[in-house]
PDB file of C-alpha atoms in Angstrom:
ATOM      1  CA  MET A   1      29.435 120.606  99.948  1.00  0.00           C
ATOM      2  CA  GLY A   2      31.304 118.135 102.082  1.00  0.00           C
ATOM      3  CA  ASN A   3      33.737 119.914 104.395  1.00  0.00           C
ATOM      4  CA  GLY A   4      33.016 117.474 107.247  1.00  0.00           C
ATOM      5  CA  GLN A   5      29.226 117.802 106.958  1.00  0.00           C
ATOM      6  CA  SER A   6      27.058 114.799 107.761  1.00  0.00           C
ATOM      7  CA  TYR A   7      25.131 113.014 105.025  1.00  0.00           C
ATOM      8  CA  GLY A   8      21.876 114.347 106.435  1.00  0.00           C
ATOM      9  CA  LYS A   9      23.181 117.923 106.332  1.00  0.00           C
ATOM     10  CA  ARG A  10      24.310 117.519 102.729  1.00  0.00           C
ATOM     11  CA  MET A  11      20.913 116.132 101.718  1.00  0.00           C
ATOM     12  CA  TRP A  12      19.146 118.966 103.516  1.00  0.00           C
ATOM     13  CA  ASN A  13      21.251 121.523 101.645  1.00  0.00           C
ATOM     14  CA  ILE A  14      20.041 120.021  98.351  1.00  0.00           C
ATOM     15  CA  TRP A  15      16.433 119.154  99.126  1.00  0.00           C
ATOM     16  CA  GLY A  16      15.710 121.574 101.987  1.00  0.00           C
ATOM     17  CA  PRO A  17      14.960 124.568  99.726  1.00  0.00           C
ATOM     18  CA  LEU A  18      12.374 122.472  97.860  1.00  0.00           C
ATOM     19  CA  VAL A  19      10.821 121.307 101.142  1.00  0.00           C
ATOM     20  CA  ILE A  20      10.463 124.916 102.253  1.00  0.00           C
ATOM     21  CA  LYS A  21       9.070 126.080  98.907  1.00  0.00           C
ATOM     22  CA  PHE A  22       6.504 123.321  98.484  1.00  0.00           C
ATOM     23  CA  GLY A  23       5.699 123.207 102.199  1.00  0.00           C
ATOM     24  CA  ILE A  24       4.720 126.886 102.269  1.00  0.00           C
ATOM     25  CA  SER A  25       2.782 126.458  99.042  1.00  0.00           C
ATOM     26  CA  MET A  26       0.878 123.474 100.432  1.00  0.00           C
ATOM     27  CA  ILE A  27       0.002 125.354 103.634  1.00  0.00           C
ATOM     28  CA  LEU A  28      -1.452 128.235 101.610  1.00  0.00           C
ATOM     29  CA  TYR A  29      -3.430 125.826  99.430  1.00  0.00           C
ATOM     30  CA  ILE A  30      -4.864 124.128 102.530  1.00  0.00           C
ATOM     31  CA  MET A  31      -5.794 127.520 103.975  1.00  0.00           C
ATOM     32  CA  GLY A  32      -7.387 128.516 100.668  1.00  0.00           C
ATOM     33  CA  ALA A  33      -9.343 125.260 100.524  1.00  0.00           C
ATOM     34  CA  GLY A  34     -10.535 125.856 104.091  1.00  0.00           C
ATOM     35  CA  ILE A  35     -11.764 129.346 103.256  1.00  0.00           C
ATOM     36  CA  LEU A  36     -13.557 128.136 100.119  1.00  0.00           C
ATOM     37  CA  ALA A  37     -15.133 125.240 102.041  1.00  0.00           C
ATOM     38  CA  GLY A  38     -16.366 127.710 104.651  1.00  0.00           C
ATOM     39  CA  GLN A  39     -17.913 129.856 101.924  1.00  0.00           C
ATOM     40  CA  TYR A  40     -19.558 126.757 100.454  1.00  0.00           C
ATOM     41  CA  PHE A  41     -21.124 125.811 103.799  1.00  0.00           C
ATOM     42  CA  MET A  42     -22.351 129.376 104.350  1.00  0.00           C
ATOM     43  CA  GLN A  43     -23.956 129.355 100.911  1.00  0.00           C
ATOM     44  CA  GLN A  44     -25.621 126.014 101.643  1.00  0.00           C
ATOM     45  CA  ALA A  45     -26.894 127.314 104.981  1.00  0.00           C
ATOM     46  CA  ARG A  46     -28.442 130.363 103.322  1.00  0.00           C
ATOM     47  CA  GLU A  47     -30.116 128.244 100.637  1.00  0.00           C
ATOM     48  CA  ASN A  48     -31.078 125.106 102.601  1.00  0.00           C
ATOM     49  CA  GLY A  49     -31.160 126.120 106.248  1.00  0.00           C
ATOM     50  CA  PRO A  50     -28.784 125.809 109.248  1.00  0.00           C
ATOM     51  CA  ASP A  51     -28.665 121.998 109.133  1.00  0.00           C
ATOM     52  CA  ALA A  52     -27.201 121.991 105.599  1.00  0.00           C
ATOM     53  CA  MET A  53     -23.619 121.580 106.851  1.00  0.00           C
ATOM     54  CA  MET A  54     -24.436 118.380 108.727  1.00  0.00           C
ATOM     55  CA  GLU A  55     -26.349 117.062 105.723  1.00  0.00           C
ATOM     56  CA  VAL A  56     -23.321 117.608 103.482  1.00  0.00           C
ATOM     57  CA  MET A  57     -20.973 115.925 105.962  1.00  0.00           C
ATOM     58  CA  ASN A  58     -23.273 112.911 106.421  1.00  0.00           C
ATOM     59  CA  ASP A  59     -24.193 112.411 102.758  1.00  0.00           C
ATOM     60  CA  ALA A  60     -21.380 110.906 100.635  1.00  0.00           C
ATOM     61  CA  GLN A  61     -22.717 112.284  97.369  1.00  0.00           C
ATOM     62  CA  LYS A  62     -23.201 115.797  98.741  1.00  0.00           C
ATOM     63  CA  TYR A  63     -19.749 115.700 100.349  1.00  0.00           C
ATOM     64  CA  GLU A  64     -18.185 114.601  97.054  1.00  0.00           C
ATOM     65  CA  ALA A  65     -20.030 117.403  95.222  1.00  0.00           C
ATOM     66  CA  MET A  66     -18.686 119.891  97.762  1.00  0.00           C
ATOM     67  CA  MET A  67     -15.098 118.653  97.310  1.00  0.00           C
ATOM     68  CA  VAL A  68     -15.389 118.904  93.502  1.00  0.00           C
ATOM     69  CA  GLU A  69     -16.725 122.464  93.671  1.00  0.00           C
ATOM     70  CA  VAL A  70     -14.116 123.587  96.225  1.00  0.00           C
ATOM     71  CA  THR A  71     -11.341 122.053  94.105  1.00  0.00           C
ATOM     72  CA  GLU A  72     -12.597 123.776  90.966  1.00  0.00           C
ATOM     73  CA  ARG A  73     -12.745 127.109  92.771  1.00  0.00           C
ATOM     74  CA  LEU A  74      -9.288 126.553  94.231  1.00  0.00           C
ATOM     75  CA  ILE A  75      -7.824 125.945  90.766  1.00  0.00           C
ATOM     76  CA  ASN A  76      -9.034 129.400  89.758  1.00  0.00           C
ATOM     77  CA  PHE A  77      -6.789 130.837  92.480  1.00  0.00           C
ATOM     78  CA  ALA A  78      -3.740 128.663  91.697  1.00  0.00           C
ATOM     79  CA  VAL A  79      -1.640 131.468  90.198  1.00  0.00           C
ATOM     80  CA  PRO A  80      -2.293 134.094  92.921  1.00  0.00           C
ATOM     81  CA  LEU A  81      -1.751 131.404  95.560  1.00  0.00           C
ATOM     82  CA  GLU A  82       1.622 130.535  94.016  1.00  0.00           C
ATOM     83  CA  GLY A  83       2.446 134.243  93.939  1.00  0.00           C
ATOM     84  CA  ALA A  84       1.513 134.576  97.612  1.00  0.00           C
ATOM     85  CA  ALA A  85       3.585 131.483  98.419  1.00  0.00           C
ATOM     86  CA  ALA A  86       6.551 133.086  96.648  1.00  0.00           C
ATOM     87  CA  ILE A  87       6.151 136.264  98.724  1.00  0.00           C
ATOM     88  CA  VAL A  88       6.273 134.195 101.924  1.00  0.00           C
ATOM     89  CA  THR A  89       9.052 131.882 100.722  1.00  0.00           C
ATOM     90  CA  ILE A  90      11.486 134.498  99.362  1.00  0.00           C
ATOM     91  CA  PRO A  91      12.435 135.957 102.804  1.00  0.00           C
ATOM     92  CA  CYS A  92      13.061 132.425 104.153  1.00  0.00           C
ATOM     93  CA  LEU A  93      15.331 131.602 101.214  1.00  0.00           C
ATOM     94  CA  LEU A  94      17.068 134.966 101.445  1.00  0.00           C
ATOM     95  CA  PHE A  95      17.860 134.304 105.114  1.00  0.00           C
ATOM     96  CA  TRP A  96      19.357 130.916 104.179  1.00  0.00           C
ATOM     97  CA  MET A  97      21.409 132.401 101.352  1.00  0.00           C
ATOM     98  CA  LEU A  98      22.773 135.236 103.512  1.00  0.00           C
ATOM     99  CA  ARG A  99      23.668 132.740 106.241  1.00  0.00           C
ATOM    100  CA  ASP A 100      25.543 130.635 103.667  1.00  0.00           C
ATOM    101  CA  ARG A 101      27.440 133.691 102.419  1.00  0.00           C
ATOM    102  CA  ARG A 102      28.470 134.609 105.958  1.00  0.00           C
ATOM    103  CA  LYS A 103      29.793 131.082 106.529  1.00  0.00           C
ATOM    104  CA  GLU A 104      31.667 131.173 103.213  1.00  0.00           C
ATOM    105  CA  LYS A 105      33.163 134.537 104.079  1.00  0.00           C
ATOM    106  CA  LEU A 106      34.372 133.285 107.454  1.00  0.00           C
ATOM    107  CA  ALA A 107      35.872 130.235 105.727  1.00  0.00           C
ATOM    108  CA  GLY A 108      37.534 132.451 103.126  1.00  0.00           C
ATOM    109  CA  GLU A 109      35.723 130.686 100.268  1.00  0.00           C
ATOM    110  CA  GLY A 110      34.550 133.878  98.585  1.00  0.00           C
ATOM    111  CA  ALA A 111      37.862 135.660  98.686  1.00  0.00           C
ATOM    112  CA  GLY A 112      38.877 137.170  95.360  1.00  0.00           C
ATOM    113  CA  ALA A 113      35.544 136.608  93.635  1.00  0.00           C
ATOM    114  CA  VAL A 114      34.611 139.445  91.280  1.00  0.00           C
ATOM    115  CA  LYS A 115      31.004 139.714  90.128  1.00  0.00           C
ATOM    116  CA  ALA A 116      30.165 140.821  86.598  1.00  0.00           C
ATOM    117  CA  ALA A 117      29.663 144.526  85.876  1.00  0.00           C
ATOM    118  CA  TRP A 118      26.079 145.798  85.718  1.00  0.00           C
ATOM    119  CA  TRP A 119      26.318 146.730  82.044  1.00  0.00           C
ATOM    120  CA  LYS A 120      26.748 143.068  81.136  1.00  0.00           C
ATOM    121  CA  TYR A 121      23.332 142.139  82.541  1.00  0.00           C
ATOM    122  CA  PRO A 122      21.078 143.215  79.616  1.00  0.00           C
ATOM    123  CA  ALA A 123      22.602 140.403  77.556  1.00  0.00           C
ATOM    124  CA  ILE A 124      21.022 137.915  79.991  1.00  0.00           C
ATOM    125  CA  ALA A 125      17.536 139.290  79.337  1.00  0.00           C
ATOM    126  CA  VAL A 126      18.031 139.163  75.575  1.00  0.00           C
ATOM    127  CA  ILE A 127      19.437 135.623  75.453  1.00  0.00           C
ATOM    128  CA  SER A 128      16.723 134.309  77.803  1.00  0.00           C
ATOM    129  CA  ALA A 129      13.866 135.942  75.892  1.00  0.00           C
ATOM    130  CA  ALA A 130      15.300 134.800  72.540  1.00  0.00           C
ATOM    131  CA  LEU A 131      15.758 131.226  73.759  1.00  0.00           C
ATOM    132  CA  CYS A 132      12.212 131.246  75.171  1.00  0.00           C
ATOM    133  CA  VAL A 133      10.760 132.135  71.771  1.00  0.00           C
ATOM    134  CA  ALA A 134      13.010 129.705  69.870  1.00  0.00           C
ATOM    135  CA  LEU A 135      12.232 126.759  72.180  1.00  0.00           C
ATOM    136  CA  ASN A 136       8.483 127.408  72.153  1.00  0.00           C
ATOM    137  CA  ASN A 137       8.494 127.609  68.355  1.00  0.00           C
ATOM    138  CA  VAL A 138      10.455 124.381  67.979  1.00  0.00           C
ATOM    139  CA  MET A 139       8.131 122.520  70.362  1.00  0.00           C
ATOM    140  CA  LEU A 140       5.088 123.872  68.509  1.00  0.00           C
ATOM    141  CA  LEU A 141       6.580 122.856  65.156  1.00  0.00           C
ATOM    142  CA  VAL A 142       6.996 119.252  66.304  1.00  0.00           C
ATOM    143  CA  SER A 143       3.523 119.331  67.946  1.00  0.00           C
ATOM    144  CA  LEU A 144       4.932 118.411  71.345  1.00  0.00           C
ATOM    145  CA  PRO A 145       2.407 120.482  73.372  1.00  0.00           C
ATOM    146  CA  SER A 146      -0.569 118.785  71.694  1.00  0.00           C
ATOM    147  CA  ALA A 147       0.796 115.377  72.724  1.00  0.00           C
ATOM    148  CA  SER A 148       0.671 116.221  76.433  1.00  0.00           C
ATOM    149  CA  GLN A 149      -2.740 116.506  78.070  1.00  0.00           C
ATOM    150  CA  ALA A 150      -1.116 117.511  81.365  1.00  0.00           C
ATOM    151  CA  TYR A 151       0.615 120.421  79.645  1.00  0.00           C
ATOM    152  CA  GLY A 152      -2.650 121.666  78.136  1.00  0.00           C
ATOM    153  CA  GLU A 153      -4.418 121.511  81.499  1.00  0.00           C
ATOM    154  CA  THR A 154      -1.540 123.335  83.185  1.00  0.00           C
ATOM    155  CA  MET A 155      -1.521 126.112  80.596  1.00  0.00           C
ATOM    156  CA  GLU A 156      -5.273 126.557  81.001  1.00  0.00           C
ATOM    157  CA  VAL A 157      -4.809 127.099  84.740  1.00  0.00           C
ATOM    158  CA  LEU A 158      -1.759 129.369  84.416  1.00  0.00           C
ATOM    159  CA  TYR A 159      -3.329 131.726  81.895  1.00  0.00           C
ATOM    160  CA  ARG A 160      -6.770 131.865  83.519  1.00  0.00           C
ATOM    161  CA  PRO A 161      -6.161 134.923  85.790  1.00  0.00           C
ATOM    162  CA  SER A 162      -5.977 138.516  84.575  1.00  0.00           C
ATOM    163  CA  PHE A 163      -3.010 139.639  82.500  1.00  0.00           C
ATOM    164  CA  ALA A 164      -1.753 141.820  85.366  1.00  0.00           C
ATOM    165  CA  MET A 165      -1.892 138.859  87.760  1.00  0.00           C
ATOM    166  CA  GLN A 166       0.012 136.701  85.262  1.00  0.00           C
ATOM    167  CA  LEU A 167       2.746 139.318  84.918  1.00  0.00           C
ATOM    168  CA  ALA A 168       3.062 139.808  88.675  1.00  0.00           C
ATOM    169  CA  CYS A 169       3.050 136.123  89.647  1.00  0.00           C
ATOM    170  CA  LEU A 170       4.283 134.148  86.628  1.00  0.00           C
ATOM    171  CA  GLY A 171       6.532 136.917  85.332  1.00  0.00           C
ATOM    172  CA  ILE A 172       8.159 138.222  88.516  1.00  0.00           C
ATOM    173  CA  LEU A 173       7.411 136.584  91.876  1.00  0.00           C
ATOM    174  CA  ILE A 174       7.650 132.912  90.898  1.00  0.00           C
ATOM    175  CA  PRO A 175      10.907 133.338  88.868  1.00  0.00           C
ATOM    176  CA  ILE A 176      12.569 135.123  91.802  1.00  0.00           C
ATOM    177  CA  CYS A 177      11.527 132.351  94.188  1.00  0.00           C
ATOM    178  CA  GLU A 178      12.536 129.530  91.847  1.00  0.00           C
ATOM    179  CA  GLU A 179      15.959 130.996  91.102  1.00  0.00           C
ATOM    180  CA  MET A 180      16.697 131.381  94.794  1.00  0.00           C
ATOM    181  CA  VAL A 181      15.755 127.712  95.265  1.00  0.00           C
ATOM    182  CA  PHE A 182      17.374 126.087  92.236  1.00  0.00           C
ATOM    183  CA  ARG A 183      20.384 128.289  91.533  1.00  0.00           C
ATOM    184  CA  GLY A 184      20.951 130.357  94.680  1.00  0.00           C
ATOM    185  CA  LEU A 185      20.811 127.348  96.993  1.00  0.00           C
ATOM    186  CA  ILE A 186      20.643 123.927  95.270  1.00  0.00           C
ATOM    187  CA  TYR A 187      23.110 124.649  92.450  1.00  0.00           C
ATOM    188  CA  ARG A 188      25.484 126.591  94.690  1.00  0.00           C
ATOM    189  CA  HIS A 189      25.565 123.815  97.288  1.00  0.00           C
ATOM    190  CA  LEU A 190      26.199 121.207  94.592  1.00  0.00           C
ATOM    191  CA  ARG A 191      28.890 123.376  92.996  1.00  0.00           C
ATOM    192  CA  LYS A 192      31.029 123.351  96.128  1.00  0.00           C
ATOM    193  CA  ASP A 193      31.967 119.709  95.576  1.00  0.00           C
ATOM    194  CA  ASN A 194      31.343 119.233  91.862  1.00  0.00           C
ATOM    195  CA  ARG A 195      32.375 120.554  88.482  1.00  0.00           C
ATOM    196  CA  PHE A 196      30.034 122.943  86.740  1.00  0.00           C
ATOM    197  CA  MET A 197      28.461 120.342  84.442  1.00  0.00           C
ATOM    198  CA  GLY A 198      27.581 117.926  87.233  1.00  0.00           C
ATOM    199  CA  ALA A 199      26.026 120.625  89.437  1.00  0.00           C
ATOM    200  CA  ALA A 200      24.179 122.186  86.492  1.00  0.00           C
ATOM    201  CA  LEU A 201      22.772 118.871  85.245  1.00  0.00           C
ATOM    202  CA  TYR A 202      21.602 117.771  88.677  1.00  0.00           C
ATOM    203  CA  SER A 203      19.944 121.077  89.612  1.00  0.00           C
ATOM    204  CA  SER A 204      18.377 121.451  86.143  1.00  0.00           C
ATOM    205  CA  LEU A 205      16.984 117.911  86.282  1.00  0.00           C
ATOM    206  CA  ILE A 206      15.332 118.646  89.615  1.00  0.00           C
ATOM    207  CA  PHE A 207      14.024 121.917  88.170  1.00  0.00           C
ATOM    208  CA  ALA A 208      12.574 120.050  85.185  1.00  0.00           C
ATOM    209  CA  ILE A 209      10.886 117.327  87.247  1.00  0.00           C
ATOM    210  CA  THR A 210       9.112 119.848  89.479  1.00  0.00           C
ATOM    211  CA  HIS A 211       7.264 121.226  86.434  1.00  0.00           C
ATOM    212  CA  GLY A 212       5.180 118.048  86.320  1.00  0.00           C
ATOM    213  CA  ASN A 213       4.814 117.417  82.580  1.00  0.00           C
ATOM    214  CA  LEU A 214       7.014 116.514  79.617  1.00  0.00           C
ATOM    215  CA  VAL A 215       6.740 119.807  77.695  1.00  0.00           C
ATOM    216  CA  GLN A 216       7.473 122.123  80.601  1.00  0.00           C
ATOM    217  CA  GLY A 217      10.028 119.649  81.917  1.00  0.00           C
ATOM    218  CA  LEU A 218      12.036 119.682  78.693  1.00  0.00           C
ATOM    219  CA  TYR A 219      11.789 123.456  78.424  1.00  0.00           C
ATOM    220  CA  GLY A 220      12.680 123.851  82.117  1.00  0.00           C
ATOM    221  CA  PHE A 221      15.726 121.599  81.810  1.00  0.00           C
ATOM    222  CA  ILE A 222      17.188 123.599  78.910  1.00  0.00           C
ATOM    223  CA  MET A 223      16.461 126.934  80.564  1.00  0.00           C
ATOM    224  CA  GLY A 224      17.789 125.588  83.858  1.00  0.00           C
ATOM    225  CA  MET A 225      21.118 124.779  82.207  1.00  0.00           C
ATOM    226  CA  LEU A 226      21.247 128.326  80.823  1.00  0.00           C
ATOM    227  CA  PHE A 227      20.449 129.871  84.200  1.00  0.00           C
ATOM    228  CA  ALA A 228      23.111 127.746  85.926  1.00  0.00           C
ATOM    229  CA  TYR A 229      25.666 128.854  83.321  1.00  0.00           C
ATOM    230  CA  VAL A 230      24.638 132.485  83.775  1.00  0.00           C
ATOM    231  CA  TYR A 231      25.013 132.139  87.539  1.00  0.00           C
ATOM    232  CA  GLU A 232      28.414 130.536  87.036  1.00  0.00           C
ATOM    233  CA  LYS A 233      29.613 133.419  84.871  1.00  0.00           C
ATOM    234  CA  TYR A 234      28.079 136.354  86.727  1.00  0.00           C
ATOM    235  CA  GLY A 235      28.532 135.146  90.309  1.00  0.00           C
ATOM    236  CA  SER A 236      25.225 136.587  91.513  1.00  0.00           C
ATOM    237  CA  VAL A 237      21.766 135.066  91.764  1.00  0.00           C
ATOM    238  CA  SER A 238      20.471 138.350  90.339  1.00  0.00           C
ATOM    239  CA  ALA A 239      21.725 137.180  86.920  1.00  0.00           C
ATOM    240  CA  PRO A 240      19.566 134.028  86.591  1.00  0.00           C
ATOM    241  CA  VAL A 241      16.675 135.879  88.251  1.00  0.00           C
ATOM    242  CA  LEU A 242      16.818 138.495  85.479  1.00  0.00           C
ATOM    243  CA  GLY A 243      17.015 135.779  82.820  1.00  0.00           C
ATOM    244  CA  HIS A 244      14.093 133.834  84.298  1.00  0.00           C
ATOM    245  CA  ILE A 245      11.944 136.968  84.543  1.00  0.00           C
ATOM    246  CA  ALA A 246      12.759 137.916  80.943  1.00  0.00           C
ATOM    247  CA  ALA A 247      11.831 134.442  79.679  1.00  0.00           C
ATOM    248  CA  ASN A 248       8.593 134.231  81.662  1.00  0.00           C
ATOM    249  CA  VAL A 249       7.456 137.746  80.786  1.00  0.00           C
ATOM    250  CA  THR A 250       8.130 136.959  77.125  1.00  0.00           C
ATOM    251  CA  ALA A 251       5.998 133.803  77.380  1.00  0.00           C
ATOM    252  CA  VAL A 252       3.166 135.601  79.204  1.00  0.00           C
ATOM    253  CA  VAL A 253       3.106 138.562  76.813  1.00  0.00           C
ATOM    254  CA  GLY A 254       3.504 136.294  73.787  1.00  0.00           C
ATOM    255  CA  THR A 255       0.562 134.168  74.884  1.00  0.00           C
ATOM    256  CA  GLN A 256      -1.597 137.187  75.744  1.00  0.00           C
ATOM    257  CA  TYR A 257      -1.091 138.779  72.343  1.00  0.00           C
ATOM    258  CA  ASN A 258      -0.945 135.467  70.428  1.00  0.00           C
ATOM    259  CA  TRP A 259       2.592 135.975  69.131  1.00  0.00           C
ATOM    260  CA  PHE A 260       3.168 132.243  68.897  1.00  0.00           C
ATOM    261  CA  GLY A 261      -0.097 131.647  67.062  1.00  0.00           C
ATOM    262  CA  TRP A 262       0.723 134.467  64.635  1.00  0.00           C
ATOM    263  CA  MET A 263       4.161 132.995  63.931  1.00  0.00           C
ATOM    264  CA  MET A 264       2.773 129.490  63.403  1.00  0.00           C
ATOM    265  CA  GLU A 265       0.376 130.746  60.731  1.00  0.00           C
ATOM    266  CA  ASP A 266       3.236 130.890  58.229  1.00  0.00           C
ATOM    267  CA  VAL A 267       6.090 128.389  57.983  1.00  0.00           C
ATOM    268  CA  MET A 268       8.483 130.981  56.553  1.00  0.00           C
ATOM    269  CA  ARG A 269       7.590 133.441  59.306  1.00  0.00           C
ATOM    270  CA  VAL A 270       8.118 131.014  62.173  1.00  0.00           C
ATOM    271  CA  GLY A 271      11.334 129.762  60.554  1.00  0.00           C
ATOM    272  CA  ILE A 272      12.805 133.255  60.219  1.00  0.00           C
ATOM    273  CA  VAL A 273      11.840 134.278  63.768  1.00  0.00           C
ATOM    274  CA  THR A 274      13.167 131.035  65.259  1.00  0.00           C
ATOM    275  CA  ALA A 275      16.435 131.279  63.317  1.00  0.00           C
ATOM    276  CA  PHE A 276      16.886 134.921  64.340  1.00  0.00           C
ATOM    277  CA  CYS A 277      16.235 134.142  68.021  1.00  0.00           C
ATOM    278  CA  ALA A 278      18.599 131.164  67.926  1.00  0.00           C
ATOM    279  CA  PHE A 279      21.273 133.309  66.272  1.00  0.00           C
ATOM    280  CA  ALA A 280      20.867 136.093  68.846  1.00  0.00           C
ATOM    281  CA  ALA A 281      21.000 133.635  71.746  1.00  0.00           C
ATOM    282  CA  SER A 282      24.038 131.770  70.403  1.00  0.00           C
ATOM    283  CA  THR A 283      25.909 135.013  69.621  1.00  0.00           C
ATOM    284  CA  LEU A 284      25.436 136.330  73.144  1.00  0.00           C
ATOM    285  CA  TYR A 285      26.321 132.894  74.547  1.00  0.00           C
ATOM    286  CA  VAL A 286      29.648 132.985  72.684  1.00  0.00           C
ATOM    287  CA  GLN A 287      30.303 136.452  74.101  1.00  0.00           C
ATOM    288  CA  MET A 288      29.429 135.201  77.565  1.00  0.00           C
ATOM    289  CA  GLN A 289      31.943 132.364  77.220  1.00  0.00           C
ATOM    290  CA  LYS A 290      34.719 134.940  77.119  1.00  0.00           C
ATOM    291  CA  MET A 291      33.803 136.137  80.594  1.00  0.00           C
ATOM    292  CA  GLU A 292      35.837 134.750  83.454  1.00  0.00           C
ATOM    293  CA  SER A 293      33.754 132.563  85.749  1.00  0.00           C
ATOM    294  CA  ALA A 294      32.891 134.486  88.908  1.00  0.00           C
ATOM    295  CA  MET A 295      31.634 131.345  90.622  1.00  0.00           C
ATOM    296  CA  GLN A 296      34.855 129.505  89.900  1.00  0.00           C
ATOM    297  CA  GLN A 297      36.799 132.289  91.599  1.00  0.00           C
ATOM    298  CA  GLY A 298      34.663 132.133  94.707  1.00  0.00           C
ATOM    299  CA  LEU A 299      34.200 128.386  95.113  1.00  0.00           C
ATOM    300  CA  SER A 300      36.858 125.681  95.045  1.00  0.00           C
ATOM    301  CA  GLU A 301      36.473 123.483  91.950  1.00  0.00           C
ATOM    302  CA  LYS A 302      36.845 119.722  92.293  1.00  0.00           C
ATOM    303  CA  GLN A 303      39.607 118.624  89.942  1.00  0.00           C
TER     304      GLN A 303
END
């Protein structure tokens, strides 16, 4: 990541993708809040006359009531807004990634790199889905979710929209966007000057912190380490994207059809399922270890 770059440039390479992601998201939230506020004022005008807007703006209590109602309405649109933000953000990140690849190609950094064959990709989906189930079961067994109020509030918001909206946004769009940010850009930039473990830990820690609560943060850190390892082995951001989609779709479908609740009804049942998922994930992980690192071929490793 050095290569004569200034400190500011190096910091931008690490934090810039997050600035873009959260900046676009914030703009869409502000636009959404503006639209909802406009609807609120129109409703007040219909019910209380044309001077209702000025009354709301000049009365502290009425203004506070408006802000509470607009915020509550906005929360209902949090998932589709994040999906829309991902749609806008993905092309920006893709442009950055393609520009990086062109620079690497001109510098000869990607010479000799061989990406994994397509038939090796299904293993990523299986290991990610299995680890998702195993981690959720373990956290439920130790009652970690119930100890975090922030986690409960977040889950309520995430699973409020329709099932189709959850699958589209939480299961597909958001994972694509996040993998481009955290693995395609942040991890790859860190990897140029660091060993795998250092780059993986740093990018996964950032990934965990952005989730905003202890439960999702812990889960995100572990999954982030897996996705970084997958990217390291496969040499393509498509690999962690597939893994992230598989994990999120498993969580969405499992929540929709109460898989986790069904498993927790019986200690033997949840134990067997968790052990099986852990075994499947560890077996595929061992097989993955035998693969030659595609990232290591394409990027110089700091010795």
